[in-house]
Structures are given as C-alpha cells and as structure tokens.
Short mmCIF file of C-alpha atoms in Angstrom, two decimals:
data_model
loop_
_atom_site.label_atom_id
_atom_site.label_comp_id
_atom_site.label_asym_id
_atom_site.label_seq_id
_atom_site.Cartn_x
_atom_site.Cartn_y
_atom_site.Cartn_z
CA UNK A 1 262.51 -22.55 4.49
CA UNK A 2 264.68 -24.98 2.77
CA UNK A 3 264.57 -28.88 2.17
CA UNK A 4 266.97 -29.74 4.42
CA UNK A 5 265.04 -28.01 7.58
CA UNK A 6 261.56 -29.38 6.02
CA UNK A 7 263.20 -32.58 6.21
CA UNK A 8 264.52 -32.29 9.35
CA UNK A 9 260.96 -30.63 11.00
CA UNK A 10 259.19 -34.19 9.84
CA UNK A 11 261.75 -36.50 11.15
CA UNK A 12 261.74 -34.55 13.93
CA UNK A 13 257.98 -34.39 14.33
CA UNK A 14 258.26 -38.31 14.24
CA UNK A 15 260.46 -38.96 16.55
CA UNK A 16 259.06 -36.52 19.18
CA UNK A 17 255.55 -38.05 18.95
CA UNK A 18 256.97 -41.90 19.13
CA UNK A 19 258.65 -40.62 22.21
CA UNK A 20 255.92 -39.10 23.69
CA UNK A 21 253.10 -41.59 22.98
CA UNK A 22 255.56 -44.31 24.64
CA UNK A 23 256.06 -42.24 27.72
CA UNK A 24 252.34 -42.56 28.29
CA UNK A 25 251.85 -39.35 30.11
CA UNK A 26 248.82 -38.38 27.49
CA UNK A 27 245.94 -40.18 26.21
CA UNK A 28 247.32 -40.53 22.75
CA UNK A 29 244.67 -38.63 20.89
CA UNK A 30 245.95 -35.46 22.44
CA UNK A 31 249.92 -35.17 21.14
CA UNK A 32 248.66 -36.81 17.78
CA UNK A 33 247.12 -33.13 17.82
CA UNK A 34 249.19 -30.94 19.53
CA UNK A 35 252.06 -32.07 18.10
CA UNK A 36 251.58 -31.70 14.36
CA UNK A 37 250.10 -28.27 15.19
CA UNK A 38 253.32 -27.18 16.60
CA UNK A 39 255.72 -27.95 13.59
CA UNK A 40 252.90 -27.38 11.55
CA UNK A 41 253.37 -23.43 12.78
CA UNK A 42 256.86 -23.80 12.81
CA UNK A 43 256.57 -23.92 8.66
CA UNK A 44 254.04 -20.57 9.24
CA UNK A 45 251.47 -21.72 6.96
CA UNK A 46 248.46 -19.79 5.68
CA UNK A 47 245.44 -20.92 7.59
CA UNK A 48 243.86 -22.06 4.12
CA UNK A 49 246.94 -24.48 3.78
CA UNK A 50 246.61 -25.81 7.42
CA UNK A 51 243.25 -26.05 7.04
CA UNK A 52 243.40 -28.29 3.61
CA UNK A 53 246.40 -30.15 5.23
CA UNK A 54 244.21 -31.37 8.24
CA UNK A 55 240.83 -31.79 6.53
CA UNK A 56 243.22 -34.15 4.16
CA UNK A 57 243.74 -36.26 7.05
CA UNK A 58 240.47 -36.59 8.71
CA UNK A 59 238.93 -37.57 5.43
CA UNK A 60 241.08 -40.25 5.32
CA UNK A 61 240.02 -41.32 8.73
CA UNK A 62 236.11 -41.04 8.28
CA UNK A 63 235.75 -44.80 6.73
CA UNK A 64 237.77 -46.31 9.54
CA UNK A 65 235.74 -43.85 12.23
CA UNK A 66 232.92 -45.32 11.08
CA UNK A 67 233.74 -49.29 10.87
CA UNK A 68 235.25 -49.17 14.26
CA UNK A 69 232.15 -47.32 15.74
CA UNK A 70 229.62 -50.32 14.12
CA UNK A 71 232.19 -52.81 14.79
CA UNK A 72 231.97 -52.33 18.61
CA UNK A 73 228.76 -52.20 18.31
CA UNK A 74 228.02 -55.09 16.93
CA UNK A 75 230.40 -57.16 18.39
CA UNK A 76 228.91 -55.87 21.70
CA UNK A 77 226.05 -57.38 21.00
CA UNK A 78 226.98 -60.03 20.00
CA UNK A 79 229.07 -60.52 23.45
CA UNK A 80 226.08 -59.43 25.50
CA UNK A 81 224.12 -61.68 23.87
CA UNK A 82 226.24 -64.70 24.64
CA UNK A 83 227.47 -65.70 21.32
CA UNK A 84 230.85 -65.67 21.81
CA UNK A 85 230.46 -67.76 25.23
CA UNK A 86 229.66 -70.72 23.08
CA UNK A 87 231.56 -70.53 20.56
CA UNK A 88 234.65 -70.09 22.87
CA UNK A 89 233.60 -72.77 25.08
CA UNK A 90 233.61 -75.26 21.47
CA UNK A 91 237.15 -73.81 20.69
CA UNK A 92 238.40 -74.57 24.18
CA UNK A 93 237.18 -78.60 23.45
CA UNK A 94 240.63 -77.96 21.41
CA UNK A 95 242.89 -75.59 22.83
CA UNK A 96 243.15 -77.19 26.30
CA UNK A 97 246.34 -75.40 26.78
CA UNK A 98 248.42 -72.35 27.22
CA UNK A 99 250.31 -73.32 24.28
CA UNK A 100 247.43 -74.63 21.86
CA UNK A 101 245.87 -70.94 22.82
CA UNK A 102 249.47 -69.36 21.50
CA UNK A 103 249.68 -71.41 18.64
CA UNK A 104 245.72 -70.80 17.49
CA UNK A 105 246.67 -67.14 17.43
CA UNK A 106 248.54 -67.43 15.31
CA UNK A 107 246.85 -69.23 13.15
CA UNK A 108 243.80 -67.35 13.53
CA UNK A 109 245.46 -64.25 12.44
CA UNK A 110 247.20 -65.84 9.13
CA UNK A 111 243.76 -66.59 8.11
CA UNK A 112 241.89 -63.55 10.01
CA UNK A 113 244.28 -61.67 7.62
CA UNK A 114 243.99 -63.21 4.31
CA UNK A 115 242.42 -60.07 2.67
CA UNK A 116 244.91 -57.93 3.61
CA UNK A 117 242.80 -55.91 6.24
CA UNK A 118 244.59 -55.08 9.78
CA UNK A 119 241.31 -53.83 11.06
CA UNK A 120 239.47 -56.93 9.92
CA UNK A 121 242.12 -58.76 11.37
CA UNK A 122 241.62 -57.58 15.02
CA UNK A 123 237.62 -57.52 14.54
CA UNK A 124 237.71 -61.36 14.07
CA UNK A 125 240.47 -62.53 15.90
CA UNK A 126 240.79 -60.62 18.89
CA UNK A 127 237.24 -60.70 20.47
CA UNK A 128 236.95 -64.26 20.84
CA UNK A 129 240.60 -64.75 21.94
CA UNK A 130 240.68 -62.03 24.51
CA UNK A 131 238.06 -64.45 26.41
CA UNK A 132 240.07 -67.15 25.96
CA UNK A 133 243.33 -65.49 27.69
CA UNK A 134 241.54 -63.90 30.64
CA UNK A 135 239.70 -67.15 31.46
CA UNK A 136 243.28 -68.99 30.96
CA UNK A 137 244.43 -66.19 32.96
CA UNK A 138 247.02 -64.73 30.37
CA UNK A 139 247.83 -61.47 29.66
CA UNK A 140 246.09 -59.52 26.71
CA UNK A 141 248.84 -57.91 25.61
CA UNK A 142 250.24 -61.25 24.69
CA UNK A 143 247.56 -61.78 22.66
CA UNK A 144 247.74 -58.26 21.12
CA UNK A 145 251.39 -58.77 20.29
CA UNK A 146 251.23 -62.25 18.66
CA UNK A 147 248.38 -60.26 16.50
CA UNK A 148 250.11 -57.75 15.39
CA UNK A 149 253.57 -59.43 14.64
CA UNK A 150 251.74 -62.15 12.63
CA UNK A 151 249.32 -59.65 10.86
CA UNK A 152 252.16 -57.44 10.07
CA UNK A 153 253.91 -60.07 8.55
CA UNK A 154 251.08 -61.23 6.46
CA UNK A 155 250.35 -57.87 5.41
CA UNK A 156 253.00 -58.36 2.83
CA UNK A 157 250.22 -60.29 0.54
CA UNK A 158 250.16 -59.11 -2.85
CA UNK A 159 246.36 -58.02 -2.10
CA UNK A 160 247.05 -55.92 0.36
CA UNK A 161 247.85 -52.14 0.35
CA UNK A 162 251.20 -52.31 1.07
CA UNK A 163 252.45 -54.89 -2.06
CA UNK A 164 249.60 -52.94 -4.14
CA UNK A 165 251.08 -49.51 -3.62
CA UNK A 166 254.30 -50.70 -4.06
CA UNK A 167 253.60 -52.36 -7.59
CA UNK A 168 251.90 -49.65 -8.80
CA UNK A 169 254.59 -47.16 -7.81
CA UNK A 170 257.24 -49.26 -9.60
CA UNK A 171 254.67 -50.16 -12.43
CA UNK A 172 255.48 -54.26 -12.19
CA UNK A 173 253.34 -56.54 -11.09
CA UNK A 174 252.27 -57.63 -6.91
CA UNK A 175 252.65 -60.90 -7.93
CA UNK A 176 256.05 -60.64 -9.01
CA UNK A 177 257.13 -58.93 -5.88
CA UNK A 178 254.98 -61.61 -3.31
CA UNK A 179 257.62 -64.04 -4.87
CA UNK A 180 260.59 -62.57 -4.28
CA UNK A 181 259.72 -61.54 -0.87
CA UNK A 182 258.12 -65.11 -0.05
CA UNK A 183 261.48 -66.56 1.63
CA UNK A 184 261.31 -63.22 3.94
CA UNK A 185 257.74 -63.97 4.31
CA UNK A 186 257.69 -67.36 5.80
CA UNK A 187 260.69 -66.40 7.97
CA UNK A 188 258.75 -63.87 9.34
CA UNK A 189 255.87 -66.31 10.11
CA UNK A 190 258.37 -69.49 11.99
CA UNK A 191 259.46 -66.49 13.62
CA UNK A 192 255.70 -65.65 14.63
CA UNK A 193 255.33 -69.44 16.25
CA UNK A 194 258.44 -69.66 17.79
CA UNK A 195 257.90 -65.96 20.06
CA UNK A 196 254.00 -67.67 20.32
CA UNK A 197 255.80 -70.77 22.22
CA UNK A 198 257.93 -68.50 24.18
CA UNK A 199 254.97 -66.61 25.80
CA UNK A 200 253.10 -69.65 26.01
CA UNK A 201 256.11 -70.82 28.26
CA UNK A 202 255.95 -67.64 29.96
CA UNK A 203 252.76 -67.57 30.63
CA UNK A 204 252.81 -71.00 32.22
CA UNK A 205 255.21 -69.65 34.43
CA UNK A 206 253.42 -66.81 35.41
CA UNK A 207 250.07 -69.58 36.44
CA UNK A 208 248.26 -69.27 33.54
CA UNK A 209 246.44 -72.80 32.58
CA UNK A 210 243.21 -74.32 33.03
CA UNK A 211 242.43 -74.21 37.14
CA UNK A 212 243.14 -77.83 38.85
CA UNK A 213 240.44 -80.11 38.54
CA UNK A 214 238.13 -77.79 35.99
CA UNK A 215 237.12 -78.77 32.42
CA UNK A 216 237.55 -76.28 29.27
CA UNK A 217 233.83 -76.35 28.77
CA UNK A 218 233.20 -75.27 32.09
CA UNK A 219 235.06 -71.84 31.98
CA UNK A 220 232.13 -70.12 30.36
CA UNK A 221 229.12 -71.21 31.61
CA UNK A 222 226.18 -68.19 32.35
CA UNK A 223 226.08 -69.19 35.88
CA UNK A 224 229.23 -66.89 36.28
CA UNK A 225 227.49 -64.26 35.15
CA UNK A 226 226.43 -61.17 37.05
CA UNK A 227 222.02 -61.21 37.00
CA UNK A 228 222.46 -57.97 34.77
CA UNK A 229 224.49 -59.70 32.25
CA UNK A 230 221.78 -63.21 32.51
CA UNK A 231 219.36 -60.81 31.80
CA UNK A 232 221.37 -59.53 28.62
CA UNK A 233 221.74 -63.06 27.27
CA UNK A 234 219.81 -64.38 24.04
CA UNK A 235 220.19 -68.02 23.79
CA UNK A 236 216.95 -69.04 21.63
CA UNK A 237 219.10 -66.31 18.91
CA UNK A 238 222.33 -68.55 18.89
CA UNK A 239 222.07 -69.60 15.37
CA UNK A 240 221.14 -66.76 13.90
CA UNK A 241 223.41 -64.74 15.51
CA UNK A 242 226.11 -67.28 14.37
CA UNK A 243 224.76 -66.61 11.05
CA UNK A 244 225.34 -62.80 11.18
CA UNK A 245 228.70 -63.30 12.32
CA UNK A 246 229.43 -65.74 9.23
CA UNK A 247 227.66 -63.34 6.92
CA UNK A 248 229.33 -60.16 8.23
CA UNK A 249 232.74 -61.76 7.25
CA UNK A 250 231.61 -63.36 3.82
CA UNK A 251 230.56 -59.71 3.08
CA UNK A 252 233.71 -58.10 3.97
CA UNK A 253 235.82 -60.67 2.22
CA UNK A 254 233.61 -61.19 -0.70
CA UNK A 255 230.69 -58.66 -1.51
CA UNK A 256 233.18 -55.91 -2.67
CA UNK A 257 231.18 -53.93 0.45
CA UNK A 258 233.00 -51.27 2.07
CA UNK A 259 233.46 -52.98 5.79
CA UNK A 260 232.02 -50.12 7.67
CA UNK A 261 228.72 -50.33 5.71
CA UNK A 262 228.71 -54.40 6.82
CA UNK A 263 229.15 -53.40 10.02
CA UNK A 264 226.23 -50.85 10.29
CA UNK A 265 224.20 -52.82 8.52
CA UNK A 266 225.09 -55.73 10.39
CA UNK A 267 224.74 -53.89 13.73
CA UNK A 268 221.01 -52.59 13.24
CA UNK A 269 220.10 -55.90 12.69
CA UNK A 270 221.52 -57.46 15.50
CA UNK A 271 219.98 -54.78 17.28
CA UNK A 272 216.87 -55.10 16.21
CA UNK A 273 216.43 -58.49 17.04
CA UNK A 274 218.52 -58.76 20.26
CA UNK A 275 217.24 -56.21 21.84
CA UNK A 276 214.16 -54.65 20.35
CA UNK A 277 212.47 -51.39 21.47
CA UNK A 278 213.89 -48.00 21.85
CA UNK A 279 214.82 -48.20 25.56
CA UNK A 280 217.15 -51.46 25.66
CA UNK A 281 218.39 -50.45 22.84
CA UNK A 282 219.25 -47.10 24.19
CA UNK A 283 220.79 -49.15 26.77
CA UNK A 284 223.38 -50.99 24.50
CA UNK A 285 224.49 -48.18 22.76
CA UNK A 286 224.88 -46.26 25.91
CA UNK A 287 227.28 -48.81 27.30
CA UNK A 288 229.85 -49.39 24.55
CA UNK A 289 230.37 -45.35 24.28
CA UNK A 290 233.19 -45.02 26.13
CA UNK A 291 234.49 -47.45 24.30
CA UNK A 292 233.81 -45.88 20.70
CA UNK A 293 234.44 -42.26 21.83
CA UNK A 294 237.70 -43.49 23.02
CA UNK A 295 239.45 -44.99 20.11
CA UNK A 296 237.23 -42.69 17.76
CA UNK A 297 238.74 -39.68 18.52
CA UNK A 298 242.30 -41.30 18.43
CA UNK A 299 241.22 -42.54 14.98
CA UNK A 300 240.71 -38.93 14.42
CA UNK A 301 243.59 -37.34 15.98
CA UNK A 302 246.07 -39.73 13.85
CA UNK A 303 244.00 -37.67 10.97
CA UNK A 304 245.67 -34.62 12.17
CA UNK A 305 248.90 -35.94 12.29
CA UNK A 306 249.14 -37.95 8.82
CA UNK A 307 247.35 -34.88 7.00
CA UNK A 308 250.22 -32.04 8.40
CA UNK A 309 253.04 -34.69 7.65
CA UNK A 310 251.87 -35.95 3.77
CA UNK A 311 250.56 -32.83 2.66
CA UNK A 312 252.58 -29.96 3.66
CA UNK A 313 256.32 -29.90 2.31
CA UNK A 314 257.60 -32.17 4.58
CA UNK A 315 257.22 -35.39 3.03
CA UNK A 316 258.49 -34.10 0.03
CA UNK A 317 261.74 -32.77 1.31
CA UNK A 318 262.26 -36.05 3.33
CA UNK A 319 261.97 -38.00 0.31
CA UNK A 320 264.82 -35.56 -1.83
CA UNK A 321 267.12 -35.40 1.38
CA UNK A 322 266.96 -39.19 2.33
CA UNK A 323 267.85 -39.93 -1.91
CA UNK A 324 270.57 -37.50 -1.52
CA UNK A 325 272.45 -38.64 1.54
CA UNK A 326 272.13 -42.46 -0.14
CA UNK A 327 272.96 -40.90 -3.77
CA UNK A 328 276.97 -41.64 -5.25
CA UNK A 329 279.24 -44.19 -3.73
CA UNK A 330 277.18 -45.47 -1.79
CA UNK A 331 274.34 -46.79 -4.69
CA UNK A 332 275.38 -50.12 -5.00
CA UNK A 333 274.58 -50.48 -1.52
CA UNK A 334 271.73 -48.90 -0.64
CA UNK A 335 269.22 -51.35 -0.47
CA UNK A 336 271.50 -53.66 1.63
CA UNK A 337 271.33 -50.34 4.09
CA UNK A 338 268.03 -49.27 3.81
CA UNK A 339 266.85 -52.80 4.13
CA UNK A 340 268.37 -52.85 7.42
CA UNK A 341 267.04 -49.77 8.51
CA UNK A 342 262.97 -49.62 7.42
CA UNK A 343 261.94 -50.77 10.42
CA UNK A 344 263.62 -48.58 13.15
CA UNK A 345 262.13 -46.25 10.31
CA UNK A 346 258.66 -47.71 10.27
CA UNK A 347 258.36 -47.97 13.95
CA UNK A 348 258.82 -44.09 14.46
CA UNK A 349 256.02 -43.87 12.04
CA UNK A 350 257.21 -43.10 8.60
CA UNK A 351 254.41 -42.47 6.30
CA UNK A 352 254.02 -45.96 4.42
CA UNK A 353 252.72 -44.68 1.21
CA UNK A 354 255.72 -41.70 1.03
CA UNK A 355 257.49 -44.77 1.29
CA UNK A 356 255.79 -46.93 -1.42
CA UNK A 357 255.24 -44.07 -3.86
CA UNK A 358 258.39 -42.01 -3.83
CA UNK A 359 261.24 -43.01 -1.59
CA UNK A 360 261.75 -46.93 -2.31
CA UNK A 361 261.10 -46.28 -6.12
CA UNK A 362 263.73 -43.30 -6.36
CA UNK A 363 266.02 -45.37 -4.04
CA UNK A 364 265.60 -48.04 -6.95
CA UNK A 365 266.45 -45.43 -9.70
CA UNK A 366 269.78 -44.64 -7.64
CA UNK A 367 270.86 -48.16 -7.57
CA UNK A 368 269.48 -49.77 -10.95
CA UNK A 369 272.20 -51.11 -11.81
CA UNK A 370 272.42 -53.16 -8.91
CA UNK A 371 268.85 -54.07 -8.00
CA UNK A 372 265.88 -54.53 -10.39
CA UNK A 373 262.38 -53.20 -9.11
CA UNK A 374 261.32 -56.01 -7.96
CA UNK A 375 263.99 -56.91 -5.31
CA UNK A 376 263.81 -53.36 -4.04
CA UNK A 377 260.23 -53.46 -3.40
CA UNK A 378 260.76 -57.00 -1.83
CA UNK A 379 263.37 -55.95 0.47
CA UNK A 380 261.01 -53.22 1.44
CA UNK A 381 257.95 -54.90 2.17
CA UNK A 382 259.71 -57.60 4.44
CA UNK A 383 261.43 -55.17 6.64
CA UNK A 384 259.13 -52.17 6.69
CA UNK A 385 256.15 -53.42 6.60
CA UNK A 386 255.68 -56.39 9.91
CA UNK A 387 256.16 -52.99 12.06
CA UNK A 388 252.98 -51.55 10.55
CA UNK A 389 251.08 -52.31 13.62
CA UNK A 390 253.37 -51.32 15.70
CA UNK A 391 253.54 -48.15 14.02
CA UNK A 392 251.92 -45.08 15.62
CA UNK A 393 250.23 -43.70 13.26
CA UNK A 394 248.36 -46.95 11.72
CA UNK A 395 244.29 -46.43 12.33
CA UNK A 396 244.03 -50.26 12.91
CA UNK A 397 246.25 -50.83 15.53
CA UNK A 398 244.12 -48.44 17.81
CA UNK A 399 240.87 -50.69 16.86
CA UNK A 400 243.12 -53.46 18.46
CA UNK A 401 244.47 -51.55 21.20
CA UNK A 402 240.68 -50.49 22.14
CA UNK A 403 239.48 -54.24 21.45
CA UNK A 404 242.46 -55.60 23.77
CA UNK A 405 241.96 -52.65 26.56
CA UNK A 406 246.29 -52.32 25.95
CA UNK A 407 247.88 -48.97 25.87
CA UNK A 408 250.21 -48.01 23.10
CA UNK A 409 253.10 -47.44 25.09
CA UNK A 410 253.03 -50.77 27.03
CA UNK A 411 251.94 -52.78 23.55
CA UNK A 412 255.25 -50.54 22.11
CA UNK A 413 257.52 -51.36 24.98
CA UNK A 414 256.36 -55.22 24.58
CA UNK A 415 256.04 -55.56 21.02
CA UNK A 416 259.12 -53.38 19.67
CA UNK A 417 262.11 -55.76 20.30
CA UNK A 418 260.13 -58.76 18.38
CA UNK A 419 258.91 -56.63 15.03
CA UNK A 420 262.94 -55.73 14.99
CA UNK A 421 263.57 -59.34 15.33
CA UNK A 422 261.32 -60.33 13.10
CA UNK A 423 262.44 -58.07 10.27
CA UNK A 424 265.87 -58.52 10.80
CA UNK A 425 265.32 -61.92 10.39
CA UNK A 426 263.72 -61.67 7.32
CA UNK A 427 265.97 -59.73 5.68
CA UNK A 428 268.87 -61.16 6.65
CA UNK A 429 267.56 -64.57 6.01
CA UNK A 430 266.84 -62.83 2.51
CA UNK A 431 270.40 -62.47 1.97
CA UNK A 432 272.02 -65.37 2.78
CA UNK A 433 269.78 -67.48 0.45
CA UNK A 434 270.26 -65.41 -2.02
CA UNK A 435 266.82 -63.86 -2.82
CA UNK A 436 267.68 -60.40 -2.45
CA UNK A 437 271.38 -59.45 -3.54
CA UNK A 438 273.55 -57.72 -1.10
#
C-alpha cells in the first residue's frame, strides 16, 4: 500500500470511531476494538505485527488499569465510610450557591491539576463535587464539562506531558514554551469562569439551589441515609481517614510514587481499618465492580485502538502526507492554519504524541523562516491540547466519565462546542496581541 492510502486508512479510522462513539449505540469499549481491527486487516498484516501492534497498546494502558481500579476503591471507601459527607457539608458553609459551586470547580480543578495529571485531576475533584451538584440538584455533566475544559486548559503546564513532549521533540526548553503560550493560557482559563457562570445561570433556571427554608449543613446529614448505608458509616475513623486522603495526594504530588501504587497501597489500608475481616471486605469490593470492570475494560479497549494507530504505518504516513499538503506556498502560513485547525483535529482523536514528536516539529522545519520553535509549539499546545479530554482516545477522561456516571457521547455533544470556543479563543487572542505571529 502506499502513504497516501495509509494516511487516509488512519484519518479514516478516526473519524469513523468519533462518529460512532457519539452515536452511542455501543458501550464504547466495543468499537474502540472492533474498529481498529477492521482497518487494521485492511493493511493485511502478519499476525506477529498485529499482535506487537496491540500488545503495544495495552501495555501502555496497564498503569492507568491499575490506578483507576485502586482509585475506586478507595475512594469507595472512603464514601461508604462517610468521609466525604463531612467534608462536603464544611465546603457547603461556603458555597451556598449555584454559582459559588460553578466557580469552586473551577478552581478546584486549576489546583486539582497542578501536576499535570488528568486522572489525578478527576480523582480529587470530581468525587466530592458530584455530591455537591446532586444535592444542589445540578446536572453532573456540568460538572464533568467545567472539569475537563479547565483541566485541558491547564494541561498546557510546562510539567505536564504535553509541554514536556513537545520540548523535547523540538530540543528547547518547557519553560520557554509555557511563556509564550501563557497569554493563550489565561484566555483559556476567563474563558473557563465565564461558561462556569453561564451554567450556573442555567442551572438556576432549571431549579437547582439550596431547597426553601433548608441550611447547607443540613443536606448531608446520615439520617438520609438508607439503614444499609448507616451501617457502612465509620465516624470514630474521620480523622484518620482525612489523613489518608491528605497523604494519598502528598504522595502522588510529591513522593515521586507511581499513583497507582498510592492508590493500592492506600486502598488496603483503608480497608483494613474500615472494614476489617474477610467477609465485609468481600462486601466492598464486590460492590464497586461494576464500576471498575466498566471503565477498566474501556481503559483497555482504547489500548487496542492507540496501539493499531501509532505502531503500524499509519501514523507515519499521516505525518509525511499532512507535511506535504502544507509544504511550498503555503509555509509561511502554516502555523496560522494549523493553529486553527488542532482542535477539530484533536477532538477526532489525533494521537497527541504523533503530534508532539513528528508533525508540529516538521511543520516547524517547513516554516522556519517564519516561526521559531518555540511559537510553533506554543500555538500547538493552546489549541490542541484543552480538547484532550474531550478526546476519545484519552485513558483519563473515561476515569471521569465512570466517576461522573456521564456517557461519552452526551459529555461530547455537551462539551464539544466550548473546547472549540475555548481554543479558538486562545489562539486568536494569541494573534491579535501579538504573541504568536500570523
């Protein structure tokens, strides 16, 4: 086969499973398999090559297989056990309304994501909120959008993957690149508050809001509860249950730990003390199952379809044919057109580190005498890179997805026309000021 029809299988392959996974007529796990199979045997591979292709991808998946897995776990126990009732009840004492709630978001995430880690990201923020909103009586997938938008756009910081694999594919440093991209950057984030006001406006509208006549304190009290869930409840452990919540994220942000091993270690524990003896804590596990087996396997099946997309020829060809088409007359423009078009690009699931590694840097080589390294790599991050959770095949969306209970197609459909806002806003903003040339 030739370049050309490699390139157009994997655009193709992208563009089928966007569609598909936003018509929600399969549990997502299945055409992130199916799929990839299908143009996989279009190329007629040897089974040795598929083979290496896929176990590529599921290798890649086995670290975040295993965080998520621990992650519910322990944050299962720690909702069974109550924790999170207090603490929520405390952060209501200052977010008495709809748009407080909106704005804390927000502000949660920008400092939920200060390493750089989406799945962190929803494992702190998105728990304790989700209470919040269903006792306020807004909708989750509010809460999972204003997430993802604001995560996205802070995954631009120079410790994160994205600006890392970027400066190392260019050879300059992340630092350099966080600066010229910072104007994008905090349009991206007034953008994040200003969509957080408009939902908390909509929401209001819809009847969300404290009921008439009850105090924030008193919207999670245990006499609510159900006598199973009383029976589940550890107050005596509050504080040191706090304190494995506090030490969990110390660890992930400062030990140098991988997360999934603070998570299982962090889950025996809780475990162990929360509900000791084999049968209750049989009984724990058993119940957040469905939970794990669900988003585990689409952790999985997002193996398949990264591994047949970045390691058979079709990344490769899409890299040569995308530098050819925006190759001669029109190099002293490219970045002005590419930076216009990452995130329709990133939103059908382009592969982020084809991106970092290859395309953006050969773009750069085109047009070098137009645009030094560092602008290119700017103009990248700020429009590619705020889509990354709304981008099917990112692992750490699903963990929020699962945490949220929102589909990907209706979290797509909802989330879609503000990640395009958002980076056109950023780029274009960009421009005008003069931080990235046209």
């Amino acid at each position: 086969m030739s370049v050309t029809v490699y390139a157009v299988l994997g655009f193709t392959m992208m563009l089928v499973l966007t569609a598909v996974l936003v018509s929600g007529k399969f549990t997502p796990s299945i055409p992130m398999i199916v799929i990839p199979i299908v143009f996989a045997m279009i190329m007629r591979p040897t089974l040795a090559d598929l083979s290496d292709w896929v176990t590529a991808g599921l290798k890649g998946q086995v670290s975040n297989a295993a965080m998520f897995t621990f992650a519910i776990i322990f944050f299962g126990v720690m909702m069974d056990a109550g924790v999170f009732d207090r603490l929520v009840g405390k952060m209501m004492l200052g977010a008495k309304s709809v748009t407080a709630v909106c704005i804390l978001t927000v502000l949660a995430t920008i400092v939920g994501h200060s390493d750089g880690s989406g799945a962190t990201t929803f494992l702190i923020v998105i728990p304790p909120f989700l209470m919040i909103y269903q006792k306020l009586k807004m909708r989750p997938i509010v809460l999972m959008c204003l997430v993802s938008l604001t995560a996205g756009v802070m995954n631009c910081l120079p410790w994160g993957g994205p600006c890392g694999r970027l400066a190392a594919g260019f050879g300059v440093s992340a630092t350099e690149i966080m600066i010229a991209e910072l104007p994008g950057m905090i349009i991206g984030l007034i953008c994040c508050f200003l969509i957080a006001l408009y939902y908390a406006a909509q929401e209001k509208k819809r009847g969300a809001g404290l009921p008439a006549g009850v105090k924030p304190g008193d919207l999670f009290r245990a006499a609510d509860k159900t006598e199973e869930e009383k029976a589940l409840l550890r107050p005596r452990l509050f504080m040191f249950n706090v304190a494995m919540i506090i030490l969990v994220v110390i660890a992930m942000f400062a030990s140098g730990l991988p997360t999934f091993f603070c998570f299982m270690a962090a889950a025996s524990i809780s475990l162990i003390v929360n509900y000791p003896g084999a049968k209750q804590q049989a009984e724990r596990l058993k119940s957040y199952a469905p939970t794990v087996l669900t988003m585990v396997s689409v952790l999985f099946a997002s193996g398949v379809f990264t591994g047949v997309l970045n390691n058979s020829p079709m990344k490769d060809s899409m890299v040569q044919v995308v530098s050819e088409i925006l190759s001669g007359g029109t190099a002293a423009h490219i970045n002005t057109i590419m930076g216009f078009l990452w995130g329709p690009l990133s939103a059908i699931g382009l592969n982020h580190e084809a991106c970092a590694y290859t395309i953006v840097p050969m773009l750069q080589s085109i047009a070098s005498d137009y645009i030094t390294p560092v602008q290119a790599a700017a103009a990248y991050l700020m429009t590619f890179v705020p889509q990354v959770f709304v981008n099917p095949a990112t692992a750490a969306m699903y963990i929020g997805l699962g945490l949220s209970g929102i589909e990907f197609k209706d979290h797509w459909k909802f989330s879609f026309k503000w990640v395009m806002l958002i980076c056109t806003a950023c780029f274009a903003g960009s421009l005008l000021i003069g931080a990235i040339p046209f």
